[in-house]
Structure formats: C-alpha cells, structure tokens
GROMACS .gro file of C-alpha atoms in nm:
model
  495
    1MET     CA    1   5.717   2.149   3.425
    2LEU     CA    2   5.358   2.122   3.310
    3SER     CA    3   5.284   1.954   2.979
    4PHE     CA    4   4.980   2.047   2.769
    5LYS     CA    5   4.816   1.806   2.529
    6LYS     CA    6   4.614   1.921   2.232
    7SER     CA    7   4.245   1.870   2.306
    8THR     CA    8   4.037   1.665   2.060
    9LYS     CA    9   3.688   1.739   1.934
   10SER     CA   10   3.549   1.413   2.069
   11LYS     CA   11   3.659   1.494   2.427
   12ASN     CA   12   3.582   1.864   2.423
   13PRO     CA   13   3.290   1.930   2.184
   14SER     CA   14   3.215   2.290   2.105
   15LEU     CA   15   2.907   2.460   2.239
   16GLN     CA   16   2.780   2.518   1.888
   17SER     CA   17   2.765   2.145   1.816
   18PHE     CA   18   2.480   2.115   2.066
   19TYR     CA   19   2.267   2.361   1.866
   20GLN     CA   20   2.277   2.206   1.523
   21ARG     CA   21   1.942   2.102   1.394
   22GLU     CA   22   1.897   1.736   1.322
   23VAL     CA   23   1.846   1.699   0.946
   24LYS     CA   24   1.651   1.396   0.829
   25LEU     CA   25   1.734   1.255   0.487
   26GLN     CA   26   1.560   1.005   0.264
   27GLY     CA   27   1.614   0.651   0.381
   28GLY     CA   28   1.599   0.752   0.749
   29GLU     CA   29   1.972   0.833   0.787
   30ASN     CA   30   2.108   1.156   0.933
   31LYS     CA   31   2.342   1.384   0.747
   32SER     CA   32   2.709   1.307   0.811
   33ALA     CA   33   2.968   1.558   0.927
   34GLN     CA   34   3.115   1.585   0.578
   35GLY     CA   35   2.968   1.830   0.330
   36PRO     CA   36   2.762   2.146   0.382
   37ARG     CA   37   2.533   2.156   0.679
   38ARG     CA   38   2.271   2.418   0.761
   39LEU     CA   39   2.278   2.530   1.122
   40GLY     CA   40   1.953   2.483   1.309
   41ASP     CA   41   1.793   2.653   1.604
   42GLY     CA   42   1.859   2.386   1.865
   43PHE     CA   43   1.543   2.178   1.805
   44THR     CA   44   1.542   1.817   1.683
   45GLU     CA   45   1.283   1.678   1.444
   46ALA     CA   46   1.092   1.523   1.736
   47GLU     CA   47   1.092   1.853   1.925
   48ILE     CA   48   0.973   2.044   1.621
   49ALA     CA   49   0.683   1.802   1.586
   50THR     CA   50   0.562   1.904   1.932
   51LEU     CA   51   0.534   2.263   1.807
   52ASP     CA   52   0.255   2.160   1.571
   53PRO     CA   53  -0.048   2.350   1.705
   54LEU     CA   54  -0.275   2.064   1.604
   55LYS     CA   55  -0.083   1.820   1.825
   56ARG     CA   56  -0.016   2.024   2.138
   57GLU     CA   57  -0.219   2.186   2.411
   58TRP     CA   58  -0.238   2.564   2.381
   59ASN     CA   59  -0.273   2.771   2.696
   60PRO     CA   60  -0.295   3.141   2.602
   61THR     CA   61  -0.175   3.399   2.854
   62ARG     CA   62  -0.422   3.666   2.742
   63GLU     CA   63  -0.793   3.693   2.675
   64TYR     CA   64  -0.914   3.682   2.315
   65GLU     CA   65  -1.232   3.852   2.204
   66GLU     CA   66  -1.451   3.641   1.975
   67VAL     CA   67  -1.572   3.850   1.682
   68SER     CA   68  -1.715   3.797   1.335
   69ILE     CA   69  -1.489   3.862   1.037
   70GLY     CA   70  -1.703   4.161   0.939
   71ASP     CA   71  -1.624   4.326   1.275
   72LEU     CA   72  -1.244   4.289   1.249
   73VAL     CA   73  -1.055   4.620   1.261
   74PRO     CA   74  -0.693   4.661   1.143
   75GLY     CA   75  -0.450   4.703   1.430
   76PRO     CA   76  -0.319   4.525   1.741
   77LYS     CA   77  -0.587   4.336   1.930
   78ALA     CA   78  -0.627   3.979   2.058
   79VAL     CA   79  -0.916   3.838   1.858
   80MET     CA   80  -1.060   3.500   1.771
   81PHE     CA   81  -1.282   3.434   1.468
   82VAL     CA   82  -1.430   3.137   1.281
   83GLY     CA   83  -1.465   3.092   0.904
   84ARG     CA   84  -1.479   2.843   0.620
   85VAL     CA   85  -1.201   2.796   0.367
   86ILE     CA   86  -1.310   2.925   0.026
   87ASN     CA   87  -0.968   2.933  -0.141
   88THR     CA   88  -0.621   2.804  -0.056
   89THR     CA   89  -0.276   2.789  -0.213
   90THR     CA   90   0.045   2.636  -0.073
   91ILE     CA   91   0.394   2.778  -0.124
   92ILE     CA   92   0.703   2.575  -0.028
   93GLY     CA   93   1.012   2.788   0.036
   94ARG     CA   94   1.187   3.028   0.270
   95ASN     CA   95   1.066   3.375   0.365
   96PRO     CA   96   1.315   3.634   0.501
   97LYS     CA   97   1.055   3.760   0.749
   98GLN     CA   98   1.001   3.408   0.885
   99PRO     CA   99   1.330   3.216   0.830
  100LYS     CA  100   1.214   2.925   1.046
  101ALA     CA  101   0.914   2.854   0.823
  102ALA     CA  102   0.931   2.577   0.562
  103GLY     CA  103   0.649   2.740   0.366
  104TRP     CA  104   0.309   2.897   0.398
  105HIS     CA  105  -0.053   2.873   0.290
  106TYR     CA  106  -0.252   3.157   0.141
  107VAL     CA  107  -0.596   3.092   0.291
  108THR     CA  108  -0.916   3.284   0.231
  109LEU     CA  109  -1.177   3.241   0.504
  110ARG     CA  110  -1.528   3.372   0.523
  111ASP     CA  111  -1.819   3.362   0.763
  112ASN     CA  112  -2.169   3.497   0.707
  113THR     CA  113  -2.050   3.860   0.726
  114ALA     CA  114  -1.721   3.904   0.536
  115ALA     CA  115  -1.398   3.737   0.416
  116ILE     CA  116  -1.035   3.759   0.530
  117SER     CA  117  -0.707   3.657   0.364
  118ILE     CA  118  -0.452   3.483   0.587
  119LYS     CA  119  -0.087   3.400   0.531
  120LEU     CA  120  -0.045   3.087   0.741
  121TYR     CA  121   0.316   2.977   0.800
  122PHE     CA  122   0.416   2.620   0.889
  123SER     CA  123   0.748   2.504   1.034
  124SER     CA  124   0.778   2.149   0.896
  125ASN     CA  125   0.462   1.977   0.775
  126ARG     CA  126   0.197   2.166   0.585
  127TYR     CA  127  -0.158   2.178   0.721
  128SER     CA  128  -0.423   1.954   0.569
  129LEU     CA  129  -0.642   2.237   0.449
  130LYS     CA  130  -0.937   2.179   0.216
  131VAL     CA  131  -1.197   2.405   0.064
  132GLY     CA  132  -1.510   2.388   0.279
  133GLN     CA  133  -1.332   2.323   0.610
  134LEU     CA  134  -1.425   2.524   0.918
  135LEU     CA  135  -1.130   2.691   1.097
  136SER     CA  136  -1.091   2.884   1.421
  137ILE     CA  137  -0.811   3.143   1.424
  138TRP     CA  138  -0.651   3.323   1.720
  139THR     CA  139  -0.423   3.620   1.647
  140THR     CA  140  -0.315   3.951   1.799
  141PHE     CA  141  -0.285   4.168   1.488
  142ILE     CA  142  -0.503   4.240   1.186
  143SER     CA  143  -0.363   4.419   0.878
  144ASP     CA  144  -0.524   4.632   0.611
  145PRO     CA  145  -0.454   4.590   0.236
  146SER     CA  146  -0.166   4.841   0.242
  147LYS     CA  147   0.039   4.649   0.502
  148THR     CA  148  -0.028   4.285   0.420
  149GLU     CA  149   0.238   4.039   0.299
  150ALA     CA  150  -0.023   3.847   0.101
  151ALA     CA  151  -0.148   3.941  -0.243
  152VAL     CA  152  -0.432   4.192  -0.225
  153ILE     CA  153  -0.766   4.035  -0.319
  154LYS     CA  154  -1.052   4.241  -0.451
  155GLY     CA  155  -1.334   4.274  -0.199
  156ILE     CA  156  -1.127   4.176   0.107
  157GLU     CA  157  -1.052   4.455   0.355
  158VAL     CA  158  -0.871   4.267   0.636
  159TYR     CA  159  -0.563   4.041   0.635
  160ALA     CA  160  -0.359   3.844   0.888
  161ASN     CA  161  -0.016   3.676   0.908
  162ILE     CA  162   0.007   3.396   1.164
  163PHE     CA  163   0.268   3.135   1.257
  164PRO     CA  164   0.109   2.891   1.507
  165GLY     CA  165   0.362   2.690   1.704
  166ARG     CA  166   0.637   2.954   1.674
  167VAL     CA  167   0.443   3.261   1.772
  168THR     CA  168   0.274   3.170   2.100
  169SER     CA  169  -0.002   3.428   2.054
  170ASP     CA  170  -0.118   3.264   1.727
  171HIS     CA  171  -0.323   2.947   1.712
  172LEU     CA  172  -0.526   2.742   1.466
  173MET     CA  173  -0.798   2.481   1.505
  174ILE     CA  174  -0.946   2.268   1.224
  175HIS     CA  175  -1.303   2.153   1.298
  176ASN     CA  176  -1.384   1.803   1.173
  177ASN     CA  177  -1.691   1.723   1.385
  178THR     CA  178  -2.037   1.711   1.228
  179SER     CA  179  -2.189   1.945   1.490
  180THR     CA  180  -2.043   2.244   1.303
  181ASP     CA  181  -2.168   2.146   0.955
  182SER     CA  182  -2.425   2.426   0.941
  183ALA     CA  183  -2.188   2.706   1.049
  184CYS     CA  184  -2.086   2.975   0.797
  185ARG     CA  185  -2.292   2.837   0.509
  186ILE     CA  186  -2.496   3.145   0.408
  187PRO     CA  187  -2.344   3.318   0.101
  188LEU     CA  188  -2.191   3.662   0.143
  189GLY     CA  189  -2.439   3.936   0.058
  190TYR     CA  190  -2.742   3.707   0.067
  191ARG     CA  191  -3.072   3.850   0.189
  192LYS     CA  192  -3.365   3.622   0.259
  193GLU     CA  193  -3.626   3.610  -0.019
  194GLN     CA  194  -3.406   3.829  -0.241
  195PRO     CA  195  -3.195   3.717  -0.541
  196LEU     CA  196  -2.823   3.685  -0.478
  197ALA     CA  197  -2.634   3.965  -0.653
  198GLY     CA  198  -2.433   3.850  -0.956
  199LEU     CA  199  -2.583   3.499  -0.965
  200MET     CA  200  -2.640   3.362  -1.316
  201THR     CA  201  -2.699   3.031  -1.490
  202LEU     CA  202  -2.422   2.843  -1.668
  203ALA     CA  203  -2.577   2.925  -2.005
  204SER     CA  204  -2.571   3.297  -1.922
  205TYR     CA  205  -2.214   3.280  -1.792
  206ILE     CA  206  -2.084   3.098  -2.100
  207GLY     CA  207  -2.284   3.320  -2.332
  208GLY     CA  208  -2.115   3.639  -2.212
  209GLY     CA  209  -2.168   3.675  -1.838
  210HIS     CA  210  -1.799   3.608  -1.776
  211ASP     CA  211  -1.702   3.926  -1.962
  212GLY     CA  212  -1.740   4.250  -1.771
  213VAL     CA  213  -1.974   4.130  -1.495
  214THR     CA  214  -1.839   4.226  -1.153
  215ASP     CA  215  -1.840   3.945  -0.898
  216ALA     CA  216  -2.009   3.694  -1.129
  217LYS     CA  217  -2.143   3.387  -0.948
  218ILE     CA  218  -2.257   3.046  -1.070
  219LEU     CA  219  -2.447   2.790  -0.865
  220VAL     CA  220  -2.368   2.438  -0.985
  221CYS     CA  221  -2.388   2.072  -0.890
  222VAL     CA  222  -2.097   1.831  -0.930
  223LYS     CA  223  -2.191   1.596  -1.214
  224SER     CA  224  -1.877   1.381  -1.242
  225ILE     CA  225  -1.517   1.370  -1.118
  226GLY     CA  226  -1.233   1.254  -1.342
  227ALA     CA  227  -0.916   1.068  -1.248
  228LYS     CA  228  -0.617   1.256  -1.109
  229LYS     CA  229  -0.353   1.336  -1.371
  230ARG     CA  230   0.007   1.452  -1.340
  231VAL     CA  231   0.140   1.699  -1.595
  232SER     CA  232   0.484   1.855  -1.643
  233ASN     CA  233   0.543   2.225  -1.695
  234ARG     CA  234   0.801   2.385  -1.920
  235ASN     CA  235   1.032   2.440  -1.623
  236GLY     CA  236   1.027   2.066  -1.543
  237SER     CA  237   0.805   2.080  -1.234
  238GLU     CA  238   0.507   1.846  -1.202
  239ASN     CA  239   0.155   1.929  -1.093
  240ASP     CA  240  -0.158   1.725  -1.028
  241LEU     CA  241  -0.495   1.811  -1.178
  242VAL     CA  242  -0.848   1.677  -1.174
  243GLU     CA  243  -1.123   1.759  -1.422
  244VAL     CA  244  -1.464   1.811  -1.260
  245TRP     CA  245  -1.780   1.843  -1.468
  246LEU     CA  246  -2.037   2.085  -1.328
  247MET     CA  247  -2.401   2.127  -1.424
  248ASP     CA  248  -2.716   2.323  -1.357
  249HIS     CA  249  -3.056   2.320  -1.528
  250SER     CA  250  -2.921   2.520  -1.825
  251GLY     CA  251  -2.598   2.343  -1.919
  252GLU     CA  252  -2.266   2.182  -1.826
  253ILE     CA  253  -1.906   2.299  -1.805
  254ARG     CA  254  -1.566   2.151  -1.726
  255TRP     CA  255  -1.370   2.282  -1.428
  256THR     CA  256  -0.997   2.204  -1.395
  257VAL     CA  257  -0.866   2.209  -1.038
  258TRP     CA  258  -0.500   2.181  -0.936
  259ASN     CA  259  -0.294   2.061  -0.638
  260ASP     CA  260  -0.448   2.216  -0.324
  261PHE     CA  261  -0.809   2.176  -0.440
  262ILE     CA  262  -0.778   1.805  -0.516
  263GLU     CA  263  -0.809   1.687  -0.154
  264ALA     CA  264  -1.143   1.866  -0.125
  265VAL     CA  265  -1.266   1.719  -0.454
  266LYS     CA  266  -1.218   1.365  -0.316
  267GLU     CA  267  -1.498   1.430  -0.065
  268TRP     CA  268  -1.749   1.567  -0.317
  269GLU     CA  269  -2.036   1.343  -0.429
  270PRO     CA  270  -2.145   1.355  -0.794
  271GLY     CA  271  -2.511   1.445  -0.824
  272LYS     CA  272  -2.526   1.576  -0.467
  273THR     CA  273  -2.253   1.830  -0.383
  274ILE     CA  274  -2.358   2.190  -0.455
  275LEU     CA  275  -2.099   2.464  -0.517
  276LEU     CA  276  -2.133   2.842  -0.531
  277ILE     CA  277  -1.835   2.971  -0.732
  278SER     CA  278  -1.770   3.347  -0.726
  279SER     CA  279  -1.538   3.511  -0.983
  280PRO     CA  280  -1.428   3.182  -1.145
  281GLY     CA  281  -1.136   3.176  -1.383
  282TYR     CA  282  -1.243   3.163  -1.748
  283LYS     CA  283  -1.054   2.999  -2.031
  284SER     CA  284  -1.167   2.965  -2.391
  285GLY     CA  285  -1.021   2.658  -2.559
  286ASN     CA  286  -1.021   2.507  -2.905
  287GLU     CA  287  -1.344   2.461  -3.102
  288GLY     CA  288  -1.528   2.706  -2.878
  289ARG     CA  289  -1.484   2.494  -2.565
  290VAL     CA  290  -1.500   2.683  -2.237
  291ASP     CA  291  -1.322   2.576  -1.917
  292LEU     CA  292  -1.341   2.711  -1.564
  293GLY     CA  293  -1.037   2.762  -1.341
  294VAL     CA  294  -0.936   2.899  -1.003
  295THR     CA  295  -0.765   3.235  -0.946
  296LYS     CA  296  -0.669   3.412  -0.624
  297GLU     CA  297  -1.001   3.601  -0.641
  298THR     CA  298  -1.213   3.287  -0.686
  299PHE     CA  299  -1.434   3.196  -0.388
  300VAL     CA  300  -1.572   2.841  -0.368
  301ASP     CA  301  -1.855   2.784  -0.120
  302VAL     CA  302  -1.925   2.414  -0.060
  303GLU     CA  303  -2.287   2.325   0.022
  304PRO     CA  304  -2.418   2.682   0.060
  305GLN     CA  305  -2.750   2.720   0.238
  306PHE     CA  306  -3.007   2.934   0.063
  307GLY     CA  307  -3.320   2.882  -0.146
  308ASP     CA  308  -3.159   2.848  -0.489
  309ALA     CA  309  -2.917   2.582  -0.362
  310GLN     CA  310  -3.204   2.376  -0.222
  311TRP     CA  311  -3.387   2.396  -0.555
  312LEU     CA  312  -3.077   2.287  -0.751
  313ARG     CA  313  -3.022   1.998  -0.511
  314ARG     CA  314  -3.375   1.870  -0.574
  315TYR     CA  315  -3.332   1.917  -0.949
  316ALA     CA  316  -3.002   1.725  -0.952
  317GLU     CA  317  -3.157   1.443  -0.748
  318GLY     CA  318  -3.449   1.406  -0.991
  319ARG     CA  319  -3.222   1.424  -1.295
  320GLY     CA  320  -2.990   1.166  -1.140
  321LYS     CA  321  -3.276   0.919  -1.102
  322LYS     CA  322  -3.374   0.959  -1.466
  323GLU     CA  323  -3.020   0.928  -1.602
  324CYS     CA  324  -2.881   0.672  -1.359
  325MET     CA  325  -2.765   0.357  -1.537
  326ASP     CA  326  -2.738   0.144  -1.225
  327GLN     CA  327  -3.019   0.246  -0.992
  328THR     CA  328  -3.054  -0.001  -0.706
  329PHE     CA  329  -3.385  -0.184  -0.714
  330PRO     CA  330  -3.575  -0.091  -0.396
  331GLU     CA  331  -3.687  -0.364  -0.161
  332GLY     CA  332  -4.014  -0.357   0.036
  333VAL     CA  333  -4.182  -0.084  -0.168
  334TRP     CA  334  -4.435  -0.311  -0.341
  335ASP     CA  335  -4.601  -0.642  -0.252
  336VAL     CA  336  -4.473  -0.841  -0.549
  337GLN     CA  337  -4.681  -1.151  -0.467
  338ALA     CA  338  -5.004  -0.950  -0.456
  339ALA     CA  339  -4.907  -0.759  -0.770
  340GLU     CA  340  -4.868  -1.086  -0.964
  341TYR     CA  341  -5.144  -1.305  -0.823
  342GLY     CA  342  -5.374  -1.072  -0.625
  343ALA     CA  343  -5.750  -1.055  -0.666
  344ASN     CA  344  -5.754  -0.692  -0.783
  345VAL     CA  345  -5.494  -0.690  -1.057
  346ILE     CA  346  -5.525  -0.403  -1.308
  347LEU     CA  347  -5.422  -0.442  -1.671
  348PHE     CA  348  -5.293  -0.102  -1.785
  349LYS     CA  349  -5.235   0.044  -2.126
  350LEU     CA  350  -4.917   0.251  -2.140
  351ALA     CA  351  -5.127   0.564  -2.186
  352ASP     CA  352  -5.316   0.477  -1.866
  353VAL     CA  353  -4.992   0.449  -1.667
  354ASP     CA  354  -4.877   0.787  -1.799
  355GLU     CA  355  -5.210   0.945  -1.704
  356TRP     CA  356  -5.208   0.800  -1.352
  357VAL     CA  357  -4.855   0.921  -1.282
  358ARG     CA  358  -4.918   1.271  -1.414
  359GLU     CA  359  -5.244   1.314  -1.223
  360GLU     CA  360  -5.112   1.197  -0.886
  361PRO     CA  361  -4.733   1.135  -0.879
  362ARG     CA  362  -4.740   1.042  -0.509
  363ARG     CA  363  -4.974   0.750  -0.569
  364VAL     CA  364  -4.814   0.407  -0.521
  365PHE     CA  365  -4.964   0.137  -0.740
  366THR     CA  366  -4.893  -0.190  -0.922
  367GLY     CA  367  -5.042  -0.350  -1.230
  368HIS     CA  368  -4.976  -0.535  -1.553
  369ILE     CA  369  -4.884  -0.413  -1.900
  370ASN     CA  370  -4.881  -0.611  -2.225
  371VAL     CA  371  -4.614  -0.488  -2.468
  372ILE     CA  372  -4.416  -0.593  -2.775
  373ILE     CA  373  -4.035  -0.579  -2.779
  374MET     CA  374  -3.962  -0.381  -3.095
  375GLU     CA  375  -3.582  -0.358  -3.054
  376LEU     CA  376  -3.303  -0.551  -2.882
  377SER     CA  377  -2.934  -0.460  -2.850
  378LEU     CA  378  -2.785  -0.770  -2.690
  379VAL     CA  379  -2.535  -0.836  -2.971
  380LYS     CA  380  -2.449  -0.467  -3.015
  381LYS     CA  381  -2.384  -0.409  -2.645
  382HIS     CA  382  -2.177  -0.727  -2.624
  383TYR     CA  383  -1.952  -0.608  -2.908
  384GLN     CA  384  -1.925  -0.263  -2.744
  385ASN     CA  385  -1.829  -0.424  -2.411
  386MET     CA  386  -2.137  -0.258  -2.259
  387LEU     CA  387  -2.352  -0.557  -2.168
  388MET     CA  388  -2.321  -0.474  -1.795
  389CYS     CA  389  -2.309  -0.131  -1.637
  390THR     CA  390  -2.278   0.064  -1.315
  391GLN     CA  391  -2.195   0.417  -1.205
  392CYS     CA  392  -1.914   0.559  -0.992
  393CYS     CA  393  -1.767   0.911  -0.948
  394GLY     CA  394  -2.060   1.035  -1.157
  395VAL     CA  395  -1.937   0.841  -1.463
  396ALA     CA  396  -2.112   0.546  -1.631
  397ILE     CA  397  -1.889   0.235  -1.636
  398TYR     CA  398  -1.945  -0.057  -1.872
  399ALA     CA  399  -1.808  -0.409  -1.909
  400ASN     CA  400  -1.914  -0.762  -2.004
  401THR     CA  401  -1.829  -0.897  -1.659
  402LEU     CA  402  -2.000  -0.899  -1.321
  403GLN     CA  403  -1.723  -0.692  -1.158
  404THR     CA  404  -1.479  -0.426  -1.268
  405ALA     CA  405  -1.266  -0.152  -1.113
  406CYS     CA  406  -1.351   0.217  -1.135
  407PRO     CA  407  -1.091   0.392  -1.356
  408ASN     CA  408  -1.102   0.701  -1.132
  409CYS     CA  409  -1.096   0.571  -0.774
  410SER     CA  410  -0.994   0.204  -0.840
  411LYS     CA  411  -1.286   0.081  -0.629
  412LEU     CA  412  -1.408  -0.269  -0.719
  413LEU     CA  413  -1.765  -0.239  -0.846
  414LYS     CA  414  -2.050  -0.486  -0.894
  415LEU     CA  415  -2.226  -0.446  -1.229
  416SER     CA  416  -2.583  -0.515  -1.338
  417LEU     CA  417  -2.741  -0.570  -1.678
  418ASN     CA  418  -2.754  -0.262  -1.897
  419PRO     CA  419  -3.125  -0.163  -1.920
  420LYS     CA  420  -3.064  -0.035  -2.275
  421ILE     CA  421  -3.027  -0.388  -2.408
  422ILE     CA  422  -3.408  -0.374  -2.421
  423GLY     CA  423  -3.511  -0.130  -2.692
  424THR     CA  424  -3.851   0.028  -2.754
  425LEU     CA  425  -4.154  -0.140  -2.590
  426LEU     CA  426  -4.485  -0.080  -2.766
  427ASP     CA  427  -4.856  -0.133  -2.713
  428GLU     CA  428  -5.165   0.007  -2.888
  429THR     CA  429  -5.151   0.345  -2.709
  430ALA     CA  430  -4.788   0.445  -2.646
  431CYS     CA  431  -4.428   0.326  -2.624
  432ILE     CA  432  -4.143   0.321  -2.372
  433ALA     CA  433  -3.796   0.438  -2.482
  434PRO     CA  434  -3.484   0.227  -2.415
  435GLY     CA  435  -3.340   0.250  -2.065
  436LYS     CA  436  -3.648   0.406  -1.903
  437LEU     CA  437  -3.750   0.102  -1.697
  438LEU     CA  438  -3.601  -0.023  -1.371
  439TRP     CA  439  -3.570  -0.401  -1.385
  440SER     CA  440  -3.548  -0.631  -1.083
  441GLU     CA  441  -3.314  -0.929  -1.094
  442LYS     CA  442  -3.618  -1.155  -1.081
  443ALA     CA  443  -3.769  -0.982  -1.386
  444TRP     CA  444  -3.442  -1.015  -1.582
  445GLY     CA  445  -3.428  -1.388  -1.508
  446GLU     CA  446  -3.789  -1.447  -1.616
  447LEU     CA  447  -3.750  -1.240  -1.935
  448LEU     CA  448  -3.417  -1.386  -2.051
  449GLY     CA  449  -3.473  -1.738  -1.915
  450ARG     CA  450  -3.136  -1.742  -1.736
  451SER     CA  451  -2.947  -1.566  -1.458
  452VAL     CA  452  -2.738  -1.251  -1.507
  453LYS     CA  453  -2.421  -1.453  -1.448
  454GLU     CA  454  -2.518  -1.697  -1.724
  455VAL     CA  455  -2.581  -1.406  -1.963
  456CYS     CA  456  -2.225  -1.279  -1.902
  457GLU     CA  457  -2.082  -1.622  -1.977
  458MET     CA  458  -2.271  -1.670  -2.306
  459SER     CA  459  -2.080  -1.678  -2.634
  460ILE     CA  460  -2.157  -1.434  -2.913
  461ASP     CA  461  -2.345  -1.704  -3.107
  462GLU     CA  462  -2.564  -1.780  -2.807
  463ILE     CA  463  -2.635  -1.410  -2.755
  464ARG     CA  464  -2.728  -1.368  -3.122
  465TRP     CA  465  -2.964  -1.665  -3.099
  466LEU     CA  466  -3.127  -1.522  -2.782
  467GLU     CA  467  -3.176  -1.183  -2.946
  468GLN     CA  468  -3.337  -1.332  -3.256
  469ARG     CA  469  -3.566  -1.545  -3.041
  470MET     CA  470  -3.686  -1.248  -2.832
  471MET     CA  471  -3.735  -0.999  -3.117
  472PHE     CA  472  -4.103  -0.890  -3.152
  473LEU     CA  473  -4.194  -1.098  -2.849
  474ARG     CA  474  -4.520  -0.997  -2.677
  475CYS     CA  475  -4.462  -1.007  -2.301
  476HIS     CA  476  -4.683  -0.954  -1.998
  477LEU     CA  477  -4.491  -0.746  -1.742
  478VAL     CA  478  -4.575  -0.681  -1.377
  479VAL     CA  479  -4.493  -0.317  -1.301
  480GLY     CA  480  -4.501  -0.078  -1.006
  481TRP     CA  481  -4.473   0.296  -0.952
  482ASP     CA  482  -4.348   0.498  -0.655
  483GLU     CA  483  -4.249   0.865  -0.672
  484SER     CA  484  -3.938   0.810  -0.459
  485VAL     CA  485  -3.808   0.557  -0.716
  486GLY     CA  486  -3.866   0.792  -1.008
  487LYS     CA  487  -3.900   0.517  -1.272
  488LEU     CA  488  -4.156   0.257  -1.368
  489ALA     CA  489  -4.022  -0.063  -1.212
  490VAL     CA  490  -4.058  -0.411  -1.362
  491LEU     CA  491  -4.131  -0.654  -1.078
  492GLY     CA  492  -4.166  -0.972  -1.283
  493MET     CA  493  -4.305  -1.133  -1.597
  494ARG     CA  494  -4.615  -1.345  -1.647
  495ALA     CA  495  -4.634  -1.617  -1.909
   0.00000   0.00000   0.00000
C-alpha cells in the first residue's frame, strides 16, 4: 500500500514564487514573507537596472527617419529628433496605462523650428533632466493635442508618450559633450536682423506687459543665486526652492524656481548666464513686489544665440566689472617698475585721466596722481563685519577674516580688503568715489603700512588710531588703465 506524505513549500516551491519582484527596503534588507507583498513581473532590481536606456546598448530593428520637430506629423512613423529641454516636471506615482512605470517626466523640447511635449516614463530611477540639456528621442508614434496623455500646452501641436527600456521601439539619449553646445540655440520665431516677437524689457514687463500680451518674452541675465530652501505645504509635503535674481539694463526681478529646475540652476553663472523666458508665471506680492514663476506654458531657453543676447552679455560683463567687490588684480598688464621709476613718468590730474579714458578707452597707460583722502571707513567697516570682502554666487560676502564660507554653496572663499574702506579721493580738478579703484596687494601694504593679514588681526583701538592718522593724508599713487580691467588700478604708492 502506497503512503503519501504532505509536500512542504520548501521542497516543492510554487511556480509563482519564482516571479515575485525583489523589493528593496531601506537599510538594504529584503521584504520578509510576512505582511503584504506586491507581485512583480519576474525581474530583480539588478535586472531592472539593465533596462535603463542610458546604461544599455540599443540595437533597433527598424530604420528611423531623422526629422526636425517642425516636420513631425501625428501618426505612426519611426522618427528620430533632437531638441533642448525648455521645461520639465516630474511626477512620482502609478499610471494605469503604464503599470510598470514608477513615474514620469513632462518634458518640453524644442529645436530651431518648433516645440514638442513628451510624457517620458521611467521604471525605477528618474532621469537626470535639466533645462538646457540636449536630448535625442526615438519613437514610433506622434500624437496631436486631442489624443495626448499630457496636458495640452498652448502653441505646441505635436506630443509623444515614450517608455525607453520597456518599449523597445523607444529610446532616449542625453548629450553631455561640448561639441553639441551650439545646437538648437536660436529662439523660436527668430528672423535675422528682425526683432523677436513679444520680447520686452523687464521694466516694460513689470509695468504692464505681463497683462494681456500673448507670448510675452523677457531676455535676462542671472545676477545672483540664493541658497536652496525647503518649505512645507499645507498637506505636509516638502518642496525645495531657490530664489534667482534676474536683471537686464532696465531693472531687476526675483524668480522662484522649484524642485526640477534647481539642478539646472546649479550650473548657471551669475553675471554670465543669459536666459530667454517665454510666458513666465507672474505673481504680485506684498508692497507691490513682483515675482516670476514657472508654469506648464513657460519656456526657458538657456544661452540663446541671437543679437540681443550678445548685447546683454556684453552689458552684464561691463556692469559686473564696475560693481564687483572682489575683482582679481591682473598680473602682467603693466610694467610696475617702469611706472614707478621710469624716465617718462606722467603726473596726471584726475580730470586728465578721465579725459584720456573717454577719448581712447583702448589706450593702455600708467602714471601718477596726487590726491587727498577725504574719508575713511576702517572703524565703520570693522564694526559692520565688512572689513574684508569677496563675491560668490553673484552675492557680495563680507567678514573680518581672511577666509569664510559661502552661505549658498558652502565653498571656502579667500577674502581681500574691502575697497570701500577708502572714501572719496580728491585733487584740484575732480574726485574719485569710494570703491571705484582696484588696489593691488602691494599698494594696500604701502598705503596702510602693514600686510592685509595684520590689518585683520588689529584691535578696534589700533584700527581707530590708523584711521585718524590717515585722515586727510595727501598720497602719491601709481595708477594704470586698461580697458579689459574696466577700473583705474592702483599699482603702488610713492612717498
């Protein structure tokens, strides 16, 4: 007589147990058998990682036609196109149409012809997308506004839904090489030697251009970037924000960017990065303050290439030289020895220096000036903790020490003497306002009679004595001018 023994799970595992997705928890441990467990699709975490289109080789089985975004036609067709990110938003969650996706990005791309909105799904890790990046997209279907899953955006006629890694006909490539920096930089609708439609100054936008103007555009330069902040909403969720100050020749405005835009902001350079912002969000705050924001219809072009952008870049560079509190003293521009002890030394009046510079700004020259120190702010700046200064993230940073950390990026900075400790300088013909001269370390040492380090270590009584001693002092300064420097430089001091 045959005897049957009850089989155990350990000896005879079910077929389904082989197709349960490995779930990774915090701390590196896997979920135990007890408790609820979501069934997977048979792939482990390591196997899912290989589906990342940025980490695997893609061998398409069909031929894709490379087209511009303006030539895309709704319908089934294998196409490939290239564009720059001008807006992006990330959503974490499940979608019934793509249950294997962990979330998706709403991405707006544009080339020199048109723009397209893409719903980009990801299976595990989100893509590192930033405004200004260049992307290549392969897909087999283009939608029109009536059939898209994404929110319809004004002015965009074509849409796409792609899931690289899961759908083998879809693929994505992020270009990070410098050889593609000039691609897709011309603004949409731009015609050479013609004004860009809808473009206005900040003063015009704030004064009423934001109200009722279709497709309003502002061309701005990044002036400064604030520290990242984390704020809580009413529903308890937390979001990161960064306040960016923008400027043009007519004014300044604050722009608050959230979450997905912050990674792009980290790469922007204050005083250099140019932005073309189309249809910005507008918010009127307390006391008449105006802030900019980002909506789904906002397009942000980073470093656009057209005539107005080049002009603003030159303007921002010149303004930065005038306002910079910590301009590096240039080496090798002037022959300091010849300027001090040469045979052909010129003694200028301040009016003469002004006339020379205005007549021929490109002229490089050196000479001497004899001026009286009418004001000093050594004691005042010491009390204000502003004896030393530097600049980082577009923000002036002050301290009474040789080094300090940037409050925005935490970078350790080396400080130099604040040029505004020297007040008005006067001669018989003109005067120089505080902070308008560029002092060399040699000139500081000869004027103050001690090194910069020794000035930082002085007590308040010693600083007060030094200020009283130097007040109304007539000094003979060796100066030099070069247009690339942008300021009258003090090379040294003669007794």
